[in-house]
Amino acid sequence: MMFDWLIVGAGFAGSVLAERIASQRGESVLLIDRRSHIGGNAYDCHDDAGILVHRYGPHIFHTNGQQIVDYLSQFTQWRPYEHRVLAQVDGKLLPIPINLDTINRLYGLNLTSDELERFFAERREAVDEVRTSEDVVVSTVGRELYEKFFRGYTRKQWGVDPSELNKSVTARIPTRTNRDDRYFTDSFQAMPLHGYTRMFERMLAHSRIKIMLQTDFREIRGKIRFKRLIYTGPVDEFFGWRHGRLPYRSLRFEHRTLDQEQFQPVAVVNYPQTEAFTRITEYKHLTGQTAAKTSLTYEYPTDEGDPYYPVPRPENEALYKRYEALAAAEDRVWFVGRLATYRYYNMDQVVGQALATFKRIQETLPAAPVLRGHREAAE
Ligand code: FAD
Ligand code: UDP
């Protein structure tokens, strides 16, 4: 059988495009994933204790894109949830992003917002050009807070010093002089009411979408017939690592269930100074589930294992540019998503990128049924 499209990867990038192509163009899609489930890194499931957990670490949905919310809302209802994170610093659990309460509690002070502005102004270092992840923080709050909250966490998470990472990494975390202790300030913050996997199932429930799991593109390449390809796996792998390996940072997840109702006061606690893991997630805070037990995930960063994070630093971006050039020269192949475009994207950004790709497909490949015969004849 000949499929109109082969889509490699059933995460957000691949699933959004499969849904759009099947429902809006009426074309057939074979969606494959080498894992045993759909959803990519956003996959969630009930563990042995019946608690809804995220297999690949905490996934919190937040966006300022109304179009993205509208799109996903076709497939899920939402549970309002605003993410709050504490960091264990100097033996205390303090709010991160750094805010007024963080500083007052850390140093036993009673500063006002204006006084905190001055506090930072006295401590921040002048940096000519803010280039690195160290520059961002020391030029905002000074070196001492940088060392307490950022240096250790970043070294653990990325395996390199913040001075070797682009500013974009720590710039994800703002600094506030008010008491807002939310991790995100996006206009829309919520979790899919019945979880991500349920949302993906509804997205992919279409007669023109066939799903094959535990199927690696490398094994079926050349064996399955299709007209066009959407690839959402690692871009260097697609090209047989021709220019060398693009570094992707991985994580080892340790999932634990405890015989107690609650372990920590918020969903995520970060450990920037101690421990080999970066953070502990307690899922019941995210989902609102009530149960006598509670389930947690510890994240241990590593270079080995599944690729999770592109590593934003100049030499990696230069290497990616070489793969991007190869990708641009591929006729009939679209590269989409966090691994295929080597971008440290959140879920909403990947959905946005996939919807934009679909728009481009619509513009460049008219899909009206009357044209299909012509196209097939031409091919
Ligand atoms: P993926 O989800 O990685 O999907 C790609 C799929 O392709 C995978 O399932 C993979 O198995 C498959 N694949 C790859 N190669 C092949 C092949 N050769 N053959 C077959 N299949 C293949 N984002 C947020 O917005 N909020 C968060 O709180 C958040 N937390 C995160 C926490 C962690 C620990 C991680 C790692 C990421 C987090 N993200 C978060 C980011 C989010 O996971 C990604 O933005 C999103 O899942 C990317 O979707 P994707 O489709 O590009 O990639
Ligand atoms: N970070 C840190 N200390 C923290 C939280 C974050 O140093 O307590 C830095 C670290 O480099 C991290 C980056 O900020 O990788 C982005 O944090 P985020 O929570 O967005 O990471 P993600 O959820 O994507 O893993």
CSV table of C-alpha atoms and ligand atoms in Angstrom, one decimal:
chain,number,residue,atom,x,y,z
A,1,MET,CA,0.0,0.0,0.0
A,2,MET,CA,1.1,3.5,-0.8
A,3,PHE,CA,0.6,6.2,1.9
A,4,ASP,CA,0.4,9.8,1.0
A,5,TRP,CA,2.5,10.7,4.0
A,6,LEU,CA,4.9,8.9,6.3
A,7,ILE,CA,5.3,10.7,9.6
A,8,VAL,CA,8.2,9.7,11.8
A,9,GLY,CA,7.5,10.4,15.5
A,10,ALA,CA,4.2,10.5,17.3
A,11,GLY,CA,5.0,13.4,19.7
A,12,PHE,CA,3.4,16.9,19.4
A,13,ALA,CA,5.1,17.7,16.0
A,14,GLY,CA,4.1,14.4,14.3
A,15,SER,CA,0.7,14.1,15.8
A,16,VAL,CA,-0.5,17.6,15.0
A,17,LEU,CA,0.6,17.2,11.4
A,18,ALA,CA,-1.0,13.7,11.1
A,19,GLU,CA,-4.3,15.2,12.4
A,20,ARG,CA,-4.1,18.2,10.1
A,21,ILE,CA,-3.2,16.3,7.0
A,22,ALA,CA,-5.8,13.6,7.6
A,23,SER,CA,-8.7,15.9,8.6
A,24,GLN,CA,-8.0,18.9,6.3
A,25,ARG,CA,-6.5,17.3,3.2
A,26,GLY,CA,-8.1,13.9,3.4
A,27,GLU,CA,-4.8,12.2,2.7
A,28,SER,CA,-3.6,8.9,4.2
A,29,VAL,CA,-0.9,9.0,6.9
A,30,LEU,CA,1.3,6.3,8.4
A,31,LEU,CA,2.5,7.6,11.7
A,32,ILE,CA,5.3,5.6,13.2
A,33,ASP,CA,7.2,5.8,16.5
A,34,ARG,CA,10.0,3.7,17.8
A,35,ARG,CA,8.6,3.9,21.3
A,36,SER,CA,5.7,1.7,22.4
A,37,HIS,CA,3.3,4.7,22.8
A,38,ILE,CA,2.1,7.9,21.2
A,39,GLY,CA,2.6,11.3,22.8
A,40,GLY,CA,6.4,11.6,22.6
A,41,ASN,CA,7.9,13.1,25.7
A,42,ALA,CA,4.6,14.4,26.8
A,43,TYR,CA,3.3,10.8,27.3
A,44,ASP,CA,1.5,10.2,30.6
A,45,CYS,CA,0.0,7.0,32.1
A,46,HIS,CA,-1.3,5.5,35.3
A,47,ASP,CA,1.4,3.8,37.3
A,48,ASP,CA,0.9,0.7,39.4
A,49,ALA,CA,-0.6,2.8,42.2
A,50,GLY,CA,-3.2,4.2,39.8
A,51,ILE,CA,-1.6,7.7,39.8
A,52,LEU,CA,-1.3,9.6,36.6
A,53,VAL,CA,2.4,10.2,36.0
A,54,HIS,CA,4.5,11.6,33.2
A,55,ARG,CA,7.0,9.0,32.0
A,56,TYR,CA,9.5,11.7,30.8
A,57,GLY,CA,9.3,14.2,33.6
A,58,PRO,CA,6.9,17.0,34.4
A,59,HIS,CA,5.1,18.6,31.4
A,60,ILE,CA,3.2,21.8,32.3
A,61,PHE,CA,1.2,23.4,29.5
A,62,HIS,CA,1.5,27.2,29.2
A,63,THR,CA,1.1,29.5,26.2
A,64,ASN,CA,0.3,33.0,25.0
A,65,GLY,CA,-1.0,31.6,21.7
A,66,GLN,CA,-4.7,31.6,21.6
A,67,GLN,CA,-4.7,29.8,18.3
A,68,ILE,CA,-2.7,27.0,19.9
A,69,VAL,CA,-5.2,26.8,22.8
A,70,ASP,CA,-8.1,26.7,20.3
A,71,TYR,CA,-6.5,24.0,18.3
A,72,LEU,CA,-5.7,21.7,21.2
A,73,SER,CA,-9.1,22.4,22.8
A,74,GLN,CA,-10.7,20.3,20.0
A,75,PHE,CA,-9.2,17.3,21.7
A,76,THR,CA,-9.2,18.0,25.4
A,77,GLN,CA,-10.8,19.9,28.2
A,78,TRP,CA,-8.5,21.6,30.6
A,79,ARG,CA,-7.8,21.8,34.3
A,80,PRO,CA,-6.6,25.3,35.3
A,81,TYR,CA,-3.1,24.9,36.9
A,82,GLU,CA,-0.5,27.5,37.7
A,83,HIS,CA,3.0,26.1,38.2
A,84,ARG,CA,4.9,26.9,41.3
A,85,VAL,CA,8.5,25.7,42.0
A,86,LEU,CA,10.6,25.8,45.1
A,87,ALA,CA,14.4,25.5,45.2
A,88,GLN,CA,16.3,24.1,48.1
A,89,VAL,CA,19.0,26.6,48.9
A,90,ASP,CA,21.1,26.9,52.0
A,91,GLY,CA,18.7,24.4,53.6
A,92,LYS,CA,15.6,26.4,52.9
A,93,LEU,CA,12.8,25.8,50.4
A,94,LEU,CA,12.5,29.1,48.5
A,95,PRO,CA,10.5,30.3,45.5
A,96,ILE,CA,12.1,30.2,42.1
A,97,PRO,CA,12.0,32.4,39.9
A,98,ILE,CA,13.8,34.6,42.4
A,99,ASN,CA,11.2,37.1,43.8
A,100,LEU,CA,10.8,39.4,46.8
A,101,ASP,CA,9.9,36.6,49.1
A,102,THR,CA,12.9,34.5,47.9
A,103,ILE,CA,15.4,37.2,49.0
A,104,ASN,CA,13.6,38.2,52.2
A,105,ARG,CA,13.5,34.6,53.3
A,106,LEU,CA,17.0,33.7,52.2
A,107,TYR,CA,18.6,36.6,54.0
A,108,GLY,CA,16.1,37.2,56.8
A,109,LEU,CA,15.2,40.7,55.5
A,110,ASN,CA,12.0,42.6,55.1
A,111,LEU,CA,12.7,44.5,51.9
A,112,THR,CA,10.1,46.3,49.8
A,113,SER,CA,10.0,45.9,46.0
A,114,ASP,CA,11.9,49.3,45.6
A,115,GLU,CA,14.5,48.2,48.1
A,116,LEU,CA,14.9,45.0,46.3
A,117,GLU,CA,15.6,46.8,43.0
A,118,ARG,CA,18.4,48.6,44.8
A,119,PHE,CA,19.6,45.4,46.4
A,120,PHE,CA,20.0,43.9,42.9
A,121,ALA,CA,21.5,47.1,41.5
A,122,GLU,CA,24.2,47.0,44.1
A,123,ARG,CA,25.0,43.4,43.3
A,124,ARG,CA,24.6,43.0,39.6
A,125,GLU,CA,27.8,42.9,37.5
A,126,ALA,CA,28.3,45.0,34.5
A,127,VAL,CA,28.5,42.8,31.4
A,128,ASP,CA,29.3,44.4,28.1
A,129,GLU,CA,27.4,42.0,25.9
A,130,VAL,CA,25.1,39.5,27.5
A,131,ARG,CA,26.0,36.3,25.6
A,132,THR,CA,26.0,33.4,28.0
A,133,SER,CA,23.8,31.8,30.6
A,134,GLU,CA,26.2,33.1,33.3
A,135,ASP,CA,26.0,36.7,31.9
A,136,VAL,CA,22.2,36.8,32.1
A,137,VAL,CA,22.1,36.0,35.8
A,138,VAL,CA,25.1,37.8,37.1
A,139,SER,CA,24.1,41.0,35.2
A,140,THR,CA,20.6,40.8,36.8
A,141,VAL,CA,21.1,39.6,40.4
A,142,GLY,CA,24.8,39.3,41.0
A,143,ARG,CA,27.2,36.5,41.5
A,144,GLU,CA,26.2,35.2,44.9
A,145,LEU,CA,22.6,34.5,43.9
A,146,TYR,CA,23.8,33.1,40.6
A,147,GLU,CA,26.0,30.6,42.5
A,148,LYS,CA,23.2,29.6,44.9
A,149,PHE,CA,20.4,29.2,42.4
A,150,PHE,CA,21.9,28.7,38.9
A,151,ARG,CA,25.4,27.5,38.7
A,152,GLY,CA,25.1,24.1,40.3
A,153,TYR,CA,21.7,23.3,38.7
A,154,THR,CA,22.9,24.3,35.2
A,155,ARG,CA,26.2,22.3,35.5
A,156,LYS,CA,24.2,19.3,36.5
A,157,GLN,CA,21.5,19.7,33.9
A,158,TRP,CA,23.8,20.4,31.0
A,159,GLY,CA,27.1,18.9,31.9
A,160,VAL,CA,28.8,22.3,31.1
A,161,ASP,CA,29.3,25.5,33.0
A,162,PRO,CA,26.7,28.3,32.4
A,163,SER,CA,29.4,30.4,30.8
A,164,GLU,CA,29.5,27.9,28.0
A,165,LEU,CA,25.7,28.0,27.2
A,166,ASN,CA,23.8,30.5,25.3
A,167,LYS,CA,21.9,33.1,27.3
A,168,SER,CA,18.6,31.7,26.1
A,169,VAL,CA,18.9,28.8,28.6
A,170,THR,CA,18.8,30.7,31.9
A,171,ALA,CA,16.9,33.5,30.3
A,172,ARG,CA,13.9,31.2,30.5
A,173,ILE,CA,13.8,32.0,34.2
A,174,PRO,CA,12.9,35.6,35.0
A,175,THR,CA,13.8,37.7,38.1
A,176,ARG,CA,11.0,39.5,39.9
A,177,THR,CA,10.9,42.2,42.4
A,178,ASN,CA,7.2,41.6,43.3
A,179,ARG,CA,5.8,38.6,45.1
A,180,ASP,CA,4.5,36.7,42.0
A,181,ASP,CA,5.8,33.2,42.7
A,182,ARG,CA,4.4,31.5,39.5
A,183,TYR,CA,6.9,29.8,37.3
A,184,PHE,CA,5.1,31.1,34.2
A,185,THR,CA,3.2,34.2,33.5
A,186,ASP,CA,1.5,33.1,30.2
A,187,SER,CA,-2.1,34.0,29.6
A,188,PHE,CA,-3.1,30.4,29.4
A,189,GLN,CA,-1.9,27.8,31.9
A,190,ALA,CA,-3.6,24.5,32.3
A,191,MET,CA,-3.2,20.7,32.2
A,192,PRO,CA,-5.2,18.5,29.8
A,193,LEU,CA,-8.1,17.4,32.0
A,194,HIS,CA,-7.6,13.7,31.4
A,195,GLY,CA,-3.9,13.8,30.6
A,196,TYR,CA,-1.8,14.2,27.5
A,197,THR,CA,-2.1,10.7,26.2
A,198,ARG,CA,-5.9,10.9,26.1
A,199,MET,CA,-5.6,14.2,24.2
A,200,PHE,CA,-3.2,12.5,21.7
A,201,GLU,CA,-5.6,9.5,21.3
A,202,ARG,CA,-8.4,11.8,20.4
A,203,MET,CA,-6.2,13.8,18.0
A,204,LEU,CA,-5.2,10.6,16.2
A,205,ALA,CA,-8.5,8.9,16.1
A,206,HIS,CA,-9.0,9.3,12.3
A,207,SER,CA,-9.7,6.6,9.7
A,208,ARG,CA,-6.9,8.0,7.5
A,209,ILE,CA,-4.3,7.8,10.2
A,210,LYS,CA,-2.6,4.4,10.7
A,211,ILE,CA,-0.3,4.2,13.7
A,212,MET,CA,2.7,1.7,13.9
A,213,LEU,CA,4.5,1.7,17.3
A,214,GLN,CA,7.9,0.1,18.1
A,215,THR,CA,8.8,0.9,14.5
A,216,ASP,CA,12.1,2.6,13.8
A,217,PHE,CA,12.4,4.7,10.6
A,218,ARG,CA,15.9,3.3,10.1
A,219,GLU,CA,14.4,-0.2,9.9
A,220,ILE,CA,11.6,0.6,7.5
A,221,ARG,CA,13.4,3.1,5.3
A,222,GLY,CA,13.1,1.9,1.8
A,223,LYS,CA,10.6,-0.8,2.7
A,224,ILE,CA,7.4,1.3,3.0
A,225,ARG,CA,6.0,3.2,0.1
A,226,PHE,CA,5.0,6.8,0.7
A,227,LYS,CA,4.9,10.0,-1.3
A,228,ARG,CA,6.0,12.6,1.3
A,229,LEU,CA,7.8,12.4,4.6
A,230,ILE,CA,7.6,14.4,7.8
A,231,TYR,CA,10.5,13.7,10.2
A,232,THR,CA,10.5,14.7,13.8
A,233,GLY,CA,13.4,12.6,15.1
A,234,PRO,CA,17.0,13.8,15.6
A,235,VAL,CA,18.2,15.6,12.4
A,236,ASP,CA,21.7,14.3,12.6
A,237,GLU,CA,20.5,10.7,12.8
A,238,PHE,CA,18.4,11.2,9.6
A,239,PHE,CA,21.6,12.0,7.7
A,240,GLY,CA,23.5,9.1,9.2
A,241,TRP,CA,25.6,11.5,11.4
A,242,ARG,CA,27.4,12.6,8.3
A,243,HIS,CA,28.8,15.8,9.8
A,244,GLY,CA,29.3,14.2,13.3
A,245,ARG,CA,26.9,13.9,16.2
A,246,LEU,CA,24.8,16.8,17.4
A,247,PRO,CA,24.8,16.8,21.2
A,248,TYR,CA,21.4,16.2,22.9
A,249,ARG,CA,21.3,16.1,26.7
A,250,SER,CA,19.4,13.1,28.2
A,251,LEU,CA,17.9,12.3,31.5
A,252,ARG,CA,17.5,9.2,33.6
A,253,PHE,CA,14.1,9.2,35.3
A,254,GLU,CA,13.7,7.5,38.6
A,255,HIS,CA,10.0,7.0,39.3
A,256,ARG,CA,9.0,6.3,43.0
A,257,THR,CA,5.7,5.7,44.8
A,258,LEU,CA,5.4,6.4,48.5
A,259,ASP,CA,2.9,5.2,51.0
A,260,GLN,CA,1.9,8.7,52.0
A,261,GLU,CA,-0.5,11.3,50.7
A,262,GLN,CA,2.0,14.1,50.1
A,263,PHE,CA,5.7,14.4,49.8
A,264,GLN,CA,6.5,18.1,49.1
A,265,PRO,CA,4.4,21.3,49.2
A,266,VAL,CA,4.5,22.0,45.4
A,267,ALA,CA,4.7,20.0,42.2
A,268,VAL,CA,8.4,20.6,41.6
A,269,VAL,CA,11.3,21.2,44.0
A,270,ASN,CA,14.7,22.1,42.4
A,271,TYR,CA,18.1,21.1,44.0
A,272,PRO,CA,20.7,23.6,42.7
A,273,GLN,CA,23.2,23.0,45.5
A,274,THR,CA,23.0,19.4,46.6
A,275,GLU,CA,22.1,15.9,45.2
A,276,ALA,CA,22.9,14.3,41.8
A,277,PHE,CA,19.4,14.9,40.6
A,278,THR,CA,18.1,18.3,39.5
A,279,ARG,CA,14.5,18.2,40.6
A,280,ILE,CA,11.7,16.1,42.2
A,281,THR,CA,8.2,16.2,40.7
A,282,GLU,CA,5.1,15.1,42.6
A,283,TYR,CA,2.4,14.6,40.1
A,284,LYS,CA,-0.7,14.9,42.2
A,285,HIS,CA,-0.1,18.7,42.5
A,286,LEU,CA,-0.3,18.9,38.7
A,287,THR,CA,-3.3,16.7,38.1
A,288,GLY,CA,-5.4,17.3,41.3
A,289,GLN,CA,-5.7,13.6,41.8
A,290,THR,CA,-6.5,12.4,45.3
A,291,ALA,CA,-5.1,9.1,46.6
A,292,ALA,CA,-3.6,7.6,49.7
A,293,LYS,CA,-0.2,7.2,47.9
A,294,THR,CA,1.9,9.6,45.9
A,295,SER,CA,4.2,9.2,42.9
A,296,LEU,CA,7.4,11.1,42.3
A,297,THR,CA,10.0,11.5,39.5
A,298,TYR,CA,13.7,12.3,40.1
A,299,GLU,CA,15.6,13.6,37.1
A,300,TYR,CA,19.3,12.6,36.7
A,301,PRO,CA,20.9,14.4,33.8
A,302,THR,CA,23.2,12.3,31.6
A,303,ASP,CA,24.8,12.3,28.1
A,304,GLU,CA,23.6,8.7,27.4
A,305,GLY,CA,20.1,7.7,26.6
A,306,ASP,CA,17.2,9.1,24.6
A,307,PRO,CA,17.8,12.6,23.2
A,308,TYR,CA,15.7,15.2,25.1
A,309,TYR,CA,17.3,18.6,25.0
A,310,PRO,CA,19.3,20.3,22.2
A,311,VAL,CA,22.3,21.9,23.9
A,312,PRO,CA,22.2,25.6,23.0
A,313,ARG,CA,25.8,26.7,22.5
A,314,PRO,CA,27.6,28.3,19.5
A,315,GLU,CA,29.5,25.3,18.2
A,316,ASN,CA,26.3,23.1,18.3
A,317,GLU,CA,24.4,25.7,16.4
A,318,ALA,CA,27.1,25.9,13.8
A,319,LEU,CA,26.9,22.1,13.4
A,320,TYR,CA,23.1,22.2,13.2
A,321,LYS,CA,23.4,24.8,10.4
A,322,ARG,CA,25.2,22.2,8.3
A,323,TYR,CA,22.4,19.7,8.9
A,324,GLU,CA,19.8,22.4,8.3
A,325,ALA,CA,21.4,22.9,4.9
A,326,LEU,CA,21.1,19.2,4.1
A,327,ALA,CA,17.5,19.3,5.3
A,328,ALA,CA,16.6,22.3,3.1
A,329,ALA,CA,17.9,20.4,0.1
A,330,GLU,CA,15.6,17.4,0.7
A,331,ASP,CA,12.7,17.4,-1.6
A,332,ARG,CA,9.5,16.1,-0.2
A,333,VAL,CA,10.8,16.0,3.4
A,334,TRP,CA,9.7,18.3,6.2
A,335,PHE,CA,11.7,18.5,9.4
A,336,VAL,CA,9.6,19.6,12.4
A,337,GLY,CA,9.9,19.6,16.2
A,338,ARG,CA,12.4,19.9,19.0
A,339,LEU,CA,14.8,17.2,17.8
A,340,ALA,CA,14.6,17.7,14.0
A,341,THR,CA,15.1,21.5,14.1
A,342,TYR,CA,17.4,21.4,17.2
A,343,ARG,CA,15.5,24.0,19.1
A,344,TYR,CA,14.8,24.1,22.9
A,345,TYR,CA,11.1,24.4,22.3
A,346,ASN,CA,8.2,24.1,24.7
A,347,MET,CA,5.2,22.1,23.8
A,348,ASP,CA,3.2,25.1,22.6
A,349,GLN,CA,6.0,26.2,20.4
A,350,VAL,CA,6.2,22.8,18.8
A,351,VAL,CA,2.4,22.9,18.2
A,352,GLY,CA,2.9,26.4,16.7
A,353,GLN,CA,5.7,25.2,14.5
A,354,ALA,CA,3.7,22.2,13.3
A,355,LEU,CA,0.6,24.4,12.5
A,356,ALA,CA,2.9,26.8,10.6
A,357,THR,CA,4.4,23.8,8.7
A,358,PHE,CA,0.9,22.7,7.8
A,359,LYS,CA,0.1,26.1,6.4
A,360,ARG,CA,3.2,26.0,4.2
A,361,ILE,CA,2.2,22.5,3.0
A,362,GLN,CA,-1.2,23.8,2.1
A,363,GLU,CA,0.3,26.7,0.2
A,364,THR,CA,2.9,24.7,-1.7
A,365,LEU,CA,0.9,21.5,-2.2
A,366,PRO,CA,-2.7,22.0,-3.2
A,367,ALA,CA,-4.7,19.1,-2.0
A,368,ALA,CA,-8.1,19.4,-3.6
A,369,PRO,CA,-9.3,15.9,-4.6
A,370,VAL,CA,-9.4,16.9,-8.2
A,371,LEU,CA,-5.7,17.5,-8.2
A,372,ARG,CA,-4.9,14.2,-6.6
A,373,GLY,CA,-5.2,12.3,-9.8
A,374,HIS,CA,-2.9,14.7,-11.5
A,375,ARG,CA,-0.3,14.5,-8.8
A,376,GLU,CA,-0.3,10.7,-8.7
A,377,ALA,CA,0.0,10.6,-12.5
A,378,ALA,CA,2.9,13.0,-12.4
A,379,GLU,CA,4.7,10.9,-9.7
B,1,FAD,P1,9.2,14.4,20.9
B,1,FAD,O1,8.1,14.5,21.9
B,1,FAD,O2,10.6,14.1,21.3
B,1,FAD,O3,8.7,13.3,19.8
B,1,FAD,C1,9.5,12.8,18.9
B,1,FAD,C2,9.2,11.3,18.7
B,1,FAD,O4,9.9,10.8,17.6
B,1,FAD,C3,9.6,10.5,19.9
B,1,FAD,O5,8.4,9.8,20.4
B,1,FAD,C4,10.6,9.5,19.3
B,1,FAD,O6,10.5,8.2,19.9
B,1,FAD,C5,10.2,9.5,17.8
B,1,FAD,N1,11.3,9.1,17.0
B,1,FAD,C6,12.6,9.7,16.9
B,1,FAD,N2,13.3,9.1,16.0
B,1,FAD,C7,12.6,8.1,15.5
B,1,FAD,C8,12.8,7.1,14.5
B,1,FAD,N3,14.0,7.0,13.8
B,1,FAD,N4,11.8,6.2,14.2
B,1,FAD,C9,10.6,6.3,14.8
B,1,FAD,N5,10.4,7.2,15.8
B,1,FAD,C10,11.3,8.1,16.1
B,1,FAD,N6,7.4,21.6,27.4
B,1,FAD,C11,6.5,22.4,27.9
B,1,FAD,O7,5.8,23.1,27.2
B,1,FAD,N7,6.3,22.4,29.3
B,1,FAD,C12,7.0,21.6,30.1
B,1,FAD,O8,6.8,21.6,31.3
B,1,FAD,C13,8.0,20.7,29.6
B,1,FAD,N8,8.7,20.0,30.4
B,1,FAD,C14,9.6,19.1,29.8
B,1,FAD,C15,10.3,18.3,30.7
B,1,FAD,C16,11.3,17.4,30.2
B,1,FAD,C17,12.0,16.5,31.1
B,1,FAD,C18,11.5,17.4,28.8
B,1,FAD,C19,12.5,16.4,28.2
B,1,FAD,C20,10.8,18.2,27.9
B,1,FAD,C21,9.9,19.1,28.4
B,1,FAD,N9,9.1,19.9,27.6
B,1,FAD,C22,8.2,20.8,28.2
B,1,FAD,C23,9.4,20.0,26.2
B,1,FAD,C24,8.4,19.1,25.4
B,1,FAD,O9,8.6,17.7,25.8
B,1,FAD,C25,8.7,19.2,23.9
B,1,FAD,O10,8.5,20.5,23.5
B,1,FAD,C26,7.8,18.4,23.0
B,1,FAD,O11,7.4,17.1,23.6
B,1,FAD,C27,8.4,18.2,21.7
B,1,FAD,O12,7.6,17.5,20.8
B,1,FAD,P2,8.3,16.8,19.5
B,1,FAD,O13,7.2,16.2,18.8
B,1,FAD,O14,9.1,17.8,18.8
B,1,FAD,O15,9.3,15.7,20.1
B,2,UDP,N1,17.8,26.8,36.1
B,2,UDP,C1,18.6,26.9,37.2
B,2,UDP,N2,18.1,26.7,38.5
B,2,UDP,C2,16.8,26.5,38.7
B,2,UDP,C3,15.9,26.5,37.5
B,2,UDP,C4,16.5,26.6,36.3
B,2,UDP,O1,19.8,27.0,37.1
B,2,UDP,O2,16.4,26.4,39.8
B,2,UDP,C5,18.4,27.0,34.8
B,2,UDP,C6,19.0,25.7,34.2
B,2,UDP,O3,20.0,25.9,33.4
B,2,UDP,C7,17.8,25.1,33.5
B,2,UDP,C8,17.3,26.4,32.8
B,2,UDP,O4,17.4,27.4,33.8
B,2,UDP,O5,18.2,24.1,32.5
B,2,UDP,C9,15.9,26.4,32.3
B,2,UDP,O6,15.0,25.9,33.4
B,2,UDP,P1,13.6,25.2,33.0
B,2,UDP,O7,12.9,25.0,34.4
B,2,UDP,O8,12.9,26.0,32.0
B,2,UDP,O9,14.1,23.8,32.4
B,2,UDP,P2,13.3,22.6,31.7
B,2,UDP,O10,11.9,22.5,32.5
B,2,UDP,O11,13.2,22.9,30.3
B,2,UDP,O12,14.1,21.4,32.0
